[in-house]
Amino acid sequence: MSLNFLPGLSSGLLPHGVCFQLRPDLIWLHVASDTVIAIAYLMIPAALLWFITRRPAPLSFGWAIALFAAFIVLCGISHILDIVTIWQPIYYLQGIEKGLTAAVSLATAVAIIPLVPRLLSMRSPEELAEANQRLLEEIASRELAEEELRRSLTDLNRAVKELEQFAYITSHDLQAPLRTISGFSQLLSLRHRDQLQGDAVEFLDYIDKGARQMQLLIKDLLSLSRVGRADAASITRRPLADTITEALKSLKAEIDRSSADIAFGALPEIEANHGLLVQLLQNLIGNAIKFQRPDTRPSIRISIERDGDHWLLSVADNGIGIPADQLDNVFAIFRRLHGAETYEGTGIGLAICRKIAAYHGGDITATSDDSGTQFHLRLPVTIAEQRLLPAEQHEPVPA
Amino acid sequence: MLIQNAGNAGSPTAGSVRAPVILLVEDSVADVRLMQEVLRETGLPHELMIAGDGERALRAIRGEGEYAGCKSPDLVLLDLNLPGMDGREVLRTIKGDPALRRTPVLVLSTSTAESDIAASYDAHANCYLSKPVDLGDFFRLAEALRDFWLRLVVLPPRRSPGDDK
């Protein structure tokens, strides 16, 4: 091969081949090596480009990879130019290309250095797998805990239902022997009272009185256990005035006897189990009449006001009041502040009220001052479905 | 005592009109006694047959075993909770038997469970009565029973002894 066949000599520079003294073996050694390097340098960015475009998820540090690819491409081109310069002395072009390569490689180096700590903080696949495993274990343990919680809740709900069922059935069973006691004591007193002597009549009266008290207790216990068994479907919207009127109807005898003055202004429609609300009002109004100052006409005021998403229903009386330290206790079952001789009762009435309030997702409190006692019932304006237990079929109850 | 005559003995009900026969199915001896007393207080002549459990109740209404030769009841007062075969099954058996089902069965139970009430009517009970606790209420129940079931209601014709089988 002769240099005369090559163009570019006019620049006055000698092609690189001259340095190799035009030895074919040396020329071809360099050509072969530079060709392989150039091919490899061009293949690497091609592979990177392929990787970037085919990867579905967005790639972190994509710009760094692009910079790196540009740097390799330029390196590849510089090796091609090395081959060209063997025959053509395009050293300016080669110098410019090298300058560009220098700039890009420097930029790559500068860009990569701050990346090192970030790359170091990236998890290796093993570390990721381990972290993943830990997360899976944590999820499993949480699911287990949640399952246990659900089970405890189910158990608790069942226990509550069983307890209510128990109260319901026993209350029924208690009625049978009670019927025997009260039936025969009444029959005895009805038919043979005249023949009884001395203490006998008195004793018989105690039996009768005990039986009557027992009957009240059973009735109230049944009411209490029924609150929890109330059907969620019986939540309705109804004028509160109708509910109060219904409660007053069943208290007619007490109201007439005490000539109680009961007043309520304009009342809204509210959402509630009105059957239970009647029962609650009967208890509160009945108490207001029962716990009256001697020789005073009972005066009962019923009012309601809206407090955000709750109704605040108040029943205020002018009765004997409740000592401040007993205000919370009065709602406890069987809690009585007075002897049976002074005021009759079972000590269940206000426990029923509290349970009815809780059934609706509300609560009941009492305040008391010189003027009397005020009961405050807080009821949600909208009764949440999940507050209510689903209706359940009653078990057959012993007759 | 399987059968008890009550009411005004020797009253003019004897003869063409026979005193109604009531079968009381009840396991509590005290409740039986109480029912006897309150029925007697109503002053209405009647005969009371007593069965303490379900099997006896069925023999009584069919006139079998210890009840052979007894009159068949005009009315059954049935308690639901009985030892052995309980009242619910007695009711189903009576109402499922073409020879017995016309006899009115009055369920008398302390249970106020809706399921019991519904099941009784589903099994064609003629009425469901809540068993009172108070003696006064018991008297009123017996009087209502007398006035409605034994005076106002026209009971089904009596079966003659050979009709059962």
Coordinates of C-alpha atoms in Angstrom, one line a residue:
Chain A
M1 CA 0.0 0.0 0.0
S2 CA 1.4 3.4 -1.0
L3 CA 0.9 6.7 0.7
N4 CA 0.3 8.3 -2.6
F5 CA -3.1 6.7 -2.8
L6 CA -4.2 8.5 0.3
P7 CA -5.7 12.0 0.3
G8 CA -4.9 14.7 2.8
L9 CA -1.2 15.0 2.3
S10 CA -1.7 18.5 1.1
S11 CA -2.0 19.6 4.8
G12 CA 1.6 19.0 5.1
L13 CA 1.2 16.6 7.9
L14 CA 2.1 12.9 7.7
P15 CA -0.4 10.2 8.3
H16 CA 0.2 8.0 11.4
G17 CA 1.0 5.1 9.1
V18 CA 4.3 6.8 8.5
C19 CA 5.2 6.3 12.2
F20 CA 4.6 2.6 11.7
Q21 CA 7.0 2.9 8.7
L22 CA 4.2 1.5 6.7
R23 CA 4.8 -2.0 8.1
P24 CA 1.7 -3.9 7.2
D25 CA 1.8 -6.1 10.4
L26 CA 2.0 -3.1 12.7
I27 CA -0.7 -1.2 10.8
W28 CA -3.0 -4.1 10.8
L29 CA -2.3 -4.8 14.5
H30 CA -3.5 -1.3 15.4
V31 CA -6.4 -1.3 12.9
A32 CA -7.6 -4.6 14.3
S33 CA -7.3 -3.6 17.9
D34 CA -8.9 -0.1 17.4
T35 CA -11.7 -1.7 15.4
V36 CA -12.5 -4.2 18.1
I37 CA -12.4 -1.5 20.8
A38 CA -14.6 0.8 18.7
I39 CA -17.2 -2.0 18.1
A40 CA -17.2 -2.8 21.8
Y41 CA -17.5 0.8 22.8
L42 CA -20.4 1.3 20.4
M43 CA -22.1 -1.9 21.6
I44 CA -22.1 -0.9 25.3
P45 CA -24.2 2.2 24.8
A46 CA -26.5 0.3 22.4
A47 CA -27.0 -2.3 25.1
L48 CA -27.6 0.5 27.7
L49 CA -30.1 2.1 25.4
W50 CA -31.9 -1.2 24.9
F51 CA -32.0 -1.7 28.6
I52 CA -33.4 1.8 29.3
T53 CA -36.1 1.6 26.7
R54 CA -37.2 -1.9 27.4
R55 CA -37.3 -1.5 31.2
P56 CA -41.0 -1.0 32.2
A57 CA -40.4 0.9 35.4
P58 CA -38.8 4.4 35.3
L59 CA -35.1 4.1 35.9
S60 CA -33.3 5.9 38.7
F61 CA -30.1 7.8 37.7
G62 CA -31.1 7.6 34.0
W63 CA -29.4 10.8 33.2
A64 CA -26.1 9.4 34.6
I65 CA -26.4 6.4 32.4
A66 CA -27.1 8.6 29.4
L67 CA -24.0 10.7 30.2
F68 CA -22.0 7.5 30.6
A69 CA -23.3 6.2 27.2
A70 CA -22.3 9.4 25.5
F71 CA -18.8 9.2 27.0
I72 CA -18.4 5.6 25.7
V73 CA -19.7 6.5 22.2
L74 CA -17.2 9.3 22.0
C75 CA -14.4 6.9 23.1
G76 CA -15.5 4.5 20.4
I77 CA -15.4 7.3 17.8
S78 CA -11.9 8.3 19.0
H79 CA -10.7 4.8 18.2
I80 CA -12.3 4.9 14.8
L81 CA -10.4 8.2 14.2
D82 CA -7.2 6.5 15.3
I83 CA -7.7 4.0 12.5
V84 CA -8.4 6.8 10.0
T85 CA -5.3 8.8 11.0
I86 CA -3.1 5.9 10.0
W87 CA -3.8 6.9 6.4
Q88 CA -5.2 10.4 6.8
P89 CA -3.7 13.1 8.9
I90 CA -7.0 14.5 10.2
Y91 CA -5.3 15.4 13.5
Y92 CA -7.4 18.6 14.1
L93 CA -10.6 16.7 13.7
Q94 CA -9.2 14.0 16.0
G95 CA -8.1 16.7 18.5
I96 CA -11.6 18.2 18.5
E97 CA -13.2 14.8 19.0
K98 CA -10.8 14.1 21.9
G99 CA -11.6 17.5 23.4
L100 CA -15.3 16.6 23.3
T101 CA -14.6 13.2 24.8
A102 CA -12.6 14.9 27.5
A103 CA -15.5 17.3 28.3
V104 CA -18.1 14.5 28.4
S105 CA -15.9 12.1 30.4
L106 CA -15.1 14.9 32.9
A107 CA -18.8 15.7 33.2
T108 CA -19.5 12.0 33.7
A109 CA -16.8 11.7 36.4
V110 CA -18.1 14.8 38.2
A111 CA -21.6 13.6 38.0
I112 CA -20.8 10.1 39.2
I113 CA -18.9 11.0 42.3
P114 CA -21.8 12.4 44.3
L115 CA -23.8 9.4 43.2
V116 CA -21.5 7.0 45.0
P117 CA -23.0 7.4 48.5
R118 CA -26.5 7.2 47.0
L119 CA -25.6 4.1 45.1
L120 CA -24.0 2.7 48.2
S121 CA -27.2 3.3 50.2
M122 CA -29.2 1.3 47.6
R123 CA -30.0 -2.2 48.8
S124 CA -28.5 -5.2 47.2
P125 CA -31.1 -7.7 45.9
E126 CA -30.2 -9.9 49.0
E127 CA -30.9 -7.0 51.3
L128 CA -34.1 -6.2 49.5
A129 CA -35.2 -9.9 49.7
E130 CA -34.4 -9.9 53.4
A131 CA -36.3 -6.6 54.0
N132 CA -39.2 -8.0 52.0
Q133 CA -39.2 -11.1 54.2
R134 CA -39.2 -9.0 57.3
L135 CA -42.2 -7.1 56.0
L136 CA -44.0 -10.3 55.2
E137 CA -43.4 -11.6 58.7
E138 CA -44.7 -8.4 60.1
I139 CA -47.8 -8.5 58.0
A140 CA -48.4 -12.1 59.1
S141 CA -47.9 -11.2 62.7
R142 CA -50.3 -8.2 62.4
E143 CA -52.8 -10.3 60.6
L144 CA -52.6 -12.9 63.4
A145 CA -53.0 -10.1 66.1
E146 CA -56.0 -8.7 64.1
E147 CA -57.5 -12.2 63.8
E148 CA -57.1 -12.7 67.6
L149 CA -58.7 -9.3 68.2
R150 CA -61.6 -10.2 66.0
R151 CA -61.9 -13.5 67.8
S152 CA -61.9 -11.9 71.2
L153 CA -64.5 -9.4 70.0
T154 CA -66.7 -12.2 68.7
D155 CA -66.2 -14.1 72.0
L156 CA -67.1 -11.0 73.9
N157 CA -70.2 -10.4 71.8
R158 CA -71.2 -14.0 72.3
A159 CA -70.6 -13.8 76.0
V160 CA -72.8 -10.6 76.2
K161 CA -75.5 -12.3 74.2
E162 CA -75.3 -15.4 76.3
L163 CA -75.6 -13.3 79.4
E164 CA -78.6 -11.6 78.1
Q165 CA -80.1 -14.9 77.0
F166 CA -79.3 -16.2 80.5
A167 CA -81.0 -13.3 82.2
Y168 CA -84.0 -13.7 79.9
I169 CA -84.4 -17.4 80.4
T170 CA -83.8 -17.4 84.2
S171 CA -86.2 -14.5 84.6
H172 CA -88.8 -16.7 82.9
D173 CA -87.9 -19.7 85.0
L174 CA -88.0 -17.6 88.1
Q175 CA -91.6 -16.8 87.3
A176 CA -92.9 -20.4 87.8
P177 CA -92.0 -20.8 91.5
L178 CA -93.0 -17.2 92.0
R179 CA -96.5 -18.0 90.6
T180 CA -96.7 -20.9 93.1
I181 CA -95.7 -18.7 96.1
S182 CA -97.8 -15.6 95.2
G183 CA -100.8 -17.7 93.9
F184 CA -101.1 -19.8 96.9
S185 CA -100.4 -17.1 99.5
Q186 CA -103.1 -15.0 97.8
L187 CA -105.5 -17.9 97.7
L188 CA -104.8 -18.6 101.3
S189 CA -105.5 -15.1 102.3
L190 CA -108.5 -14.9 100.0
R191 CA -110.2 -18.0 101.4
H192 CA -108.9 -18.5 104.9
R193 CA -107.9 -15.1 106.2
D194 CA -110.8 -15.1 108.7
Q195 CA -109.6 -18.4 110.2
L196 CA -106.0 -17.2 110.6
Q197 CA -105.0 -16.1 114.1
G198 CA -102.4 -13.9 115.6
D199 CA -99.2 -13.5 113.6
A200 CA -100.5 -15.7 110.7
V201 CA -102.1 -12.8 108.8
E202 CA -99.0 -10.7 109.2
F203 CA -96.7 -13.4 108.1
L204 CA -98.9 -14.1 105.1
D205 CA -98.7 -10.4 104.1
Y206 CA -94.9 -10.6 104.3
I207 CA -95.0 -13.6 101.9
D208 CA -97.3 -11.7 99.6
K209 CA -95.2 -8.5 99.7
G210 CA -92.0 -10.5 99.1
A211 CA -93.6 -12.2 96.1
R212 CA -94.8 -8.9 94.7
Q213 CA -91.3 -7.4 95.0
M214 CA -89.8 -10.5 93.3
Q215 CA -92.3 -10.1 90.5
L216 CA -91.2 -6.4 90.0
L217 CA -87.6 -7.5 90.1
I218 CA -88.2 -10.2 87.5
K219 CA -90.2 -7.8 85.3
D220 CA -87.4 -5.2 85.4
L221 CA -84.7 -7.8 84.8
L222 CA -86.6 -9.0 81.8
S223 CA -86.8 -5.4 80.5
L224 CA -83.1 -4.9 81.1
S225 CA -82.2 -8.1 79.2
R226 CA -84.6 -7.1 76.4
V227 CA -82.8 -3.8 75.7
G228 CA -79.8 -5.7 74.4
R229 CA -82.0 -7.9 72.3
A230 CA -83.8 -5.0 70.6
D231 CA -84.0 -5.2 66.8
A232 CA -82.0 -2.7 64.8
A233 CA -85.0 -2.5 62.4
S234 CA -87.0 -0.8 65.1
I235 CA -85.1 2.4 64.8
T236 CA -87.6 4.9 63.4
R237 CA -88.1 8.7 63.0
R238 CA -91.0 9.9 65.1
P239 CA -92.2 13.0 66.9
L240 CA -90.8 12.9 70.4
A241 CA -94.1 14.3 71.7
D242 CA -95.8 11.1 70.6
T243 CA -93.3 9.1 72.5
I244 CA -93.7 11.2 75.6
T245 CA -97.5 10.9 75.4
E246 CA -97.2 7.1 75.2
A247 CA -95.0 7.0 78.2
L248 CA -97.4 9.3 80.2
K249 CA -100.3 7.0 79.3
S250 CA -98.8 4.1 81.1
L251 CA -98.1 6.3 84.1
K252 CA -101.7 7.6 84.3
A253 CA -102.4 6.2 87.7
E254 CA -99.3 7.8 89.3
I255 CA -99.9 11.1 87.5
D256 CA -103.5 11.2 88.6
R257 CA -102.7 10.3 92.2
S258 CA -99.9 12.9 92.6
S259 CA -101.6 15.5 90.3
A260 CA -98.2 15.9 88.7
D261 CA -97.7 18.9 86.4
I262 CA -95.8 17.7 83.3
A263 CA -94.9 20.1 80.5
F264 CA -93.0 19.9 77.3
G265 CA -92.8 22.6 74.6
A266 CA -92.5 22.1 70.8
L267 CA -90.5 18.9 70.2
P268 CA -88.8 17.7 67.0
E269 CA -89.0 14.3 65.3
I270 CA -86.0 12.2 66.4
E271 CA -84.5 8.9 65.3
A272 CA -84.6 6.2 68.0
N273 CA -86.0 2.9 69.0
H274 CA -89.1 4.6 70.3
G275 CA -90.3 1.6 72.2
L276 CA -87.1 1.7 74.3
L277 CA -87.4 5.5 74.6
V278 CA -90.9 5.1 76.0
Q279 CA -89.5 2.8 78.6
L280 CA -86.7 5.2 79.4
L281 CA -89.1 8.1 79.8
Q282 CA -91.5 6.0 81.9
N283 CA -88.6 5.4 84.3
L284 CA -87.4 9.0 84.5
I285 CA -90.9 10.5 84.8
G286 CA -92.0 7.7 87.2
N287 CA -88.9 8.5 89.3
A288 CA -89.7 12.2 89.2
I289 CA -93.1 11.5 90.6
K290 CA -92.0 8.9 93.1
F291 CA -89.1 10.9 94.6
Q292 CA -91.3 13.9 95.5
R293 CA -91.0 16.2 98.5
P294 CA -93.8 15.7 100.9
D295 CA -96.9 17.8 100.2
T296 CA -95.5 19.2 97.0
R297 CA -97.1 18.9 93.6
P298 CA -94.6 17.2 91.3
S299 CA -93.5 19.5 88.4
I300 CA -91.7 17.9 85.5
R301 CA -90.2 19.7 82.5
I302 CA -89.1 17.9 79.4
S303 CA -87.0 19.8 76.9
I304 CA -84.6 19.0 74.0
E305 CA -81.9 20.9 72.3
R306 CA -79.5 20.2 69.5
D307 CA -75.8 20.0 70.4
G308 CA -73.9 19.4 67.1
D309 CA -74.6 15.9 66.0
H310 CA -76.4 15.0 69.2
W311 CA -79.8 15.7 70.8
L312 CA -79.7 16.6 74.5
L313 CA -83.0 15.6 76.1
S314 CA -83.6 16.8 79.6
V315 CA -86.1 15.7 82.2
A316 CA -86.1 18.1 85.2
D317 CA -88.1 17.7 88.4
N318 CA -88.7 19.5 91.7
G319 CA -88.2 16.4 93.8
I320 CA -85.9 15.5 96.7
G321 CA -82.8 15.5 94.6
I322 CA -79.8 13.2 94.6
P323 CA -76.7 13.8 96.8
A324 CA -73.8 15.0 94.7
D325 CA -71.6 12.0 95.6
Q326 CA -74.4 9.6 94.4
L327 CA -75.0 11.2 91.0
D328 CA -72.9 8.6 89.1
N329 CA -73.9 5.6 91.3
V330 CA -77.6 5.9 90.7
F331 CA -77.2 4.3 87.3
A332 CA -75.7 1.1 88.7
I333 CA -78.0 -1.9 88.8
F334 CA -79.6 -2.7 92.1
R335 CA -78.3 0.7 93.4
R336 CA -80.9 2.2 95.7
L337 CA -80.6 5.3 97.8
H338 CA -83.6 4.8 100.0
G339 CA -85.1 1.9 101.9
A340 CA -88.0 -0.1 100.5
E341 CA -90.1 1.3 103.3
T342 CA -89.6 4.9 102.1
Y343 CA -89.7 4.5 98.4
E344 CA -90.6 1.3 96.6
G345 CA -88.4 0.1 93.7
T346 CA -86.0 -2.5 92.4
G347 CA -82.9 -0.5 91.7
I348 CA -83.0 -1.5 88.0
G349 CA -84.9 1.4 86.4
L350 CA -82.0 3.8 85.9
A351 CA -79.7 0.8 84.8
I352 CA -82.3 0.2 82.1
C353 CA -82.1 3.9 81.1
R354 CA -78.4 3.8 80.9
K355 CA -78.5 0.6 78.8
I356 CA -81.1 2.2 76.5
A357 CA -78.9 5.3 76.1
A358 CA -75.8 3.1 75.4
Y359 CA -77.9 1.0 72.9
H360 CA -78.4 4.2 70.8
G361 CA -74.7 5.1 71.1
G362 CA -75.5 7.9 73.6
D363 CA -75.3 8.4 77.3
I364 CA -77.2 9.6 80.3
T365 CA -76.1 11.7 83.2
A366 CA -77.8 13.4 86.2
T367 CA -77.4 16.7 87.9
S368 CA -79.1 17.8 91.1
D369 CA -79.5 21.0 93.0
D370 CA -81.9 22.6 95.5
S371 CA -84.6 22.8 92.9
G372 CA -84.6 19.1 92.1
T373 CA -83.0 16.6 89.8
Q374 CA -82.2 16.9 86.1
F375 CA -81.5 13.9 83.9
H376 CA -79.7 14.5 80.6
L377 CA -79.9 12.0 77.8
R378 CA -77.5 12.5 74.9
L379 CA -78.6 10.7 71.7
P380 CA -76.8 10.8 68.3
V381 CA -79.0 12.6 65.7
T382 CA -78.2 9.7 63.4
I383 CA -78.1 6.3 65.0
A384 CA -75.1 4.4 63.6
E385 CA -76.0 1.0 62.3
Q386 CA -73.0 -0.7 63.7
R387 CA -74.0 0.4 67.2
L388 CA -76.9 -2.0 67.1
L389 CA -76.6 -5.7 67.5
P390 CA -78.3 -7.7 64.7
A391 CA -81.7 -9.1 65.6
E392 CA -81.4 -12.6 66.8
Q393 CA -83.9 -15.4 67.1
H394 CA -85.0 -16.0 70.6
E395 CA -84.3 -19.4 71.9
P396 CA -87.4 -21.2 73.1
V397 CA -87.9 -20.2 76.6
P398 CA -89.2 -22.6 79.3
A399 CA -92.9 -22.2 79.9
Chain B
M1 CA -106.4 -37.9 90.1
L2 CA -107.1 -38.2 86.4
I3 CA -110.5 -36.7 86.2
Q4 CA -112.1 -34.2 88.5
N5 CA -115.7 -33.0 88.5
A6 CA -116.1 -29.5 89.4
G7 CA -118.7 -26.8 89.5
N8 CA -122.1 -27.0 90.9
A9 CA -122.7 -30.7 91.4
G10 CA -126.2 -31.7 90.7
S11 CA -126.9 -28.6 88.5
P12 CA -129.3 -29.0 85.6
T13 CA -126.4 -29.3 83.2
A14 CA -126.6 -33.0 83.6
G15 CA -128.9 -34.7 81.2
S16 CA -129.0 -33.6 77.6
V17 CA -126.0 -31.2 78.0
R18 CA -122.8 -32.7 79.3
A19 CA -120.3 -30.5 81.2
P20 CA -117.4 -29.7 79.0
V21 CA -114.3 -31.8 79.5
I22 CA -111.0 -29.9 79.7
L23 CA -107.7 -31.6 79.3
L24 CA -105.0 -29.8 81.2
V25 CA -101.5 -30.7 80.1
E26 CA -99.2 -29.4 82.8
D27 CA -96.2 -30.9 84.6
S28 CA -96.2 -28.5 87.6
V29 CA -98.4 -29.9 90.3
A30 CA -98.7 -26.4 91.8
D31 CA -99.8 -25.0 88.5
V32 CA -102.4 -27.8 88.1
R33 CA -103.8 -27.1 91.5
L34 CA -103.9 -23.4 90.9
M35 CA -105.7 -24.0 87.6
Q36 CA -108.2 -26.3 89.3
E37 CA -108.9 -23.6 91.9
V38 CA -109.3 -20.7 89.4
L39 CA -111.5 -22.9 87.2
R40 CA -113.6 -23.8 90.1
E41 CA -114.0 -20.1 91.1
T42 CA -115.5 -19.4 87.7
G43 CA -118.5 -21.5 88.8
L44 CA -118.9 -23.2 85.5
P45 CA -119.5 -26.9 85.7
H46 CA -116.7 -28.8 83.9
E47 CA -114.6 -31.9 84.1
L48 CA -110.9 -31.5 84.3
M49 CA -108.6 -34.2 82.9
I50 CA -104.9 -33.9 83.8
A51 CA -101.8 -35.1 82.0
G52 CA -98.4 -34.4 83.4
D53 CA -96.4 -35.0 80.3
G54 CA -96.7 -35.2 76.5
E55 CA -97.1 -39.0 76.2
R56 CA -99.9 -39.0 78.8
A57 CA -101.5 -36.0 77.0
L58 CA -101.7 -38.0 73.7
R59 CA -103.1 -41.1 75.5
A60 CA -105.7 -38.9 77.3
I61 CA -106.9 -37.3 74.1
R62 CA -107.1 -40.8 72.4
G63 CA -108.7 -42.5 75.4
E64 CA -105.8 -45.0 75.6
G65 CA -104.0 -46.7 78.5
E66 CA -104.9 -45.3 81.9
Y67 CA -107.4 -43.0 80.1
A68 CA -109.3 -45.9 78.5
G69 CA -113.0 -45.3 78.9
C70 CA -112.6 -41.6 79.7
K71 CA -114.5 -39.0 77.8
S72 CA -112.6 -37.4 75.0
P73 CA -111.7 -33.7 75.9
D74 CA -113.6 -30.8 74.4
L75 CA -110.7 -28.4 74.9
V76 CA -107.0 -28.9 75.6
L77 CA -105.0 -26.5 77.7
L78 CA -101.4 -27.1 76.8
D79 CA -98.2 -26.1 78.5
L80 CA -95.2 -25.9 76.1
N81 CA -92.4 -27.1 78.3
L82 CA -93.0 -30.6 79.5
P83 CA -90.7 -33.4 80.5
G84 CA -90.1 -35.9 77.6
M85 CA -92.2 -35.1 74.6
D86 CA -92.8 -31.4 75.0
G87 CA -95.9 -29.3 74.3
R88 CA -94.7 -28.2 70.8
E89 CA -94.6 -31.9 69.7
V90 CA -97.9 -32.7 71.4
L91 CA -99.5 -29.8 69.5
R92 CA -98.0 -31.0 66.1
T93 CA -99.2 -34.5 66.7
I94 CA -102.7 -33.5 67.6
K95 CA -103.0 -31.1 64.7
G96 CA -101.4 -33.6 62.3
D97 CA -103.9 -36.3 63.2
P98 CA -107.2 -36.1 61.2
A99 CA -109.0 -37.8 64.1
L100 CA -107.9 -35.3 66.7
R101 CA -107.2 -32.0 65.0
R102 CA -110.6 -30.5 65.4
T103 CA -110.2 -30.4 69.2
P104 CA -109.3 -26.8 70.1
V105 CA -105.8 -26.6 71.7
L106 CA -105.1 -23.5 73.8
V107 CA -101.4 -23.0 74.4
L108 CA -100.8 -21.7 77.9
S109 CA -97.2 -20.8 78.5
T110 CA -95.0 -18.4 80.4
S111 CA -92.9 -17.9 77.3
T112 CA -93.3 -14.6 75.5
A113 CA -90.7 -15.5 72.9
E114 CA -91.9 -14.6 69.5
S115 CA -90.5 -17.9 68.1
D116 CA -92.7 -19.9 70.5
I117 CA -95.8 -17.9 69.7
A118 CA -95.2 -18.1 65.9
A119 CA -94.4 -21.8 66.0
S120 CA -97.5 -22.5 68.0
Y121 CA -99.8 -20.7 65.5
D122 CA -97.9 -22.3 62.6
A123 CA -98.7 -25.7 64.2
H124 CA -102.4 -24.6 64.2
A125 CA -102.8 -23.8 67.9
N126 CA -106.3 -22.3 68.4
C127 CA -104.8 -19.6 70.6
Y128 CA -101.8 -18.7 72.6
L129 CA -102.3 -17.6 76.1
S130 CA -99.6 -16.1 78.4
K131 CA -99.6 -17.8 81.7
P132 CA -100.1 -15.1 84.4
V133 CA -98.0 -14.8 87.5
D134 CA -100.6 -12.9 89.6
L135 CA -103.5 -14.7 91.0
G136 CA -105.9 -11.9 90.0
D137 CA -104.8 -12.2 86.4
F138 CA -105.2 -16.0 86.7
F139 CA -108.8 -15.5 87.8
R140 CA -109.4 -13.2 84.9
L141 CA -107.9 -15.7 82.5
A142 CA -110.2 -18.5 83.8
E143 CA -113.3 -16.2 83.5
A144 CA -112.3 -15.2 79.9
L145 CA -111.8 -18.9 79.1
R146 CA -115.3 -19.7 80.5
D147 CA -117.0 -16.8 78.7
F148 CA -115.4 -17.3 75.4
W149 CA -114.4 -21.0 74.9
L150 CA -117.1 -22.6 77.0
R151 CA -120.0 -20.2 76.5
L152 CA -119.6 -18.3 73.3
V153 CA -117.8 -20.7 71.1
V154 CA -119.6 -23.6 69.5
L155 CA -117.3 -26.5 70.1
P156 CA -116.9 -29.2 67.5
P157 CA -119.2 -32.2 67.8
R158 CA -118.0 -34.8 70.2
R159 CA -116.3 -37.9 68.8
S160 CA -118.0 -41.2 69.8
P161 CA -115.6 -43.7 71.4
G162 CA -115.2 -45.7 68.2
D163 CA -114.1 -42.7 66.0
D164 CA -110.5 -42.7 67.1
K165 CA -109.2 -45.5 64.9

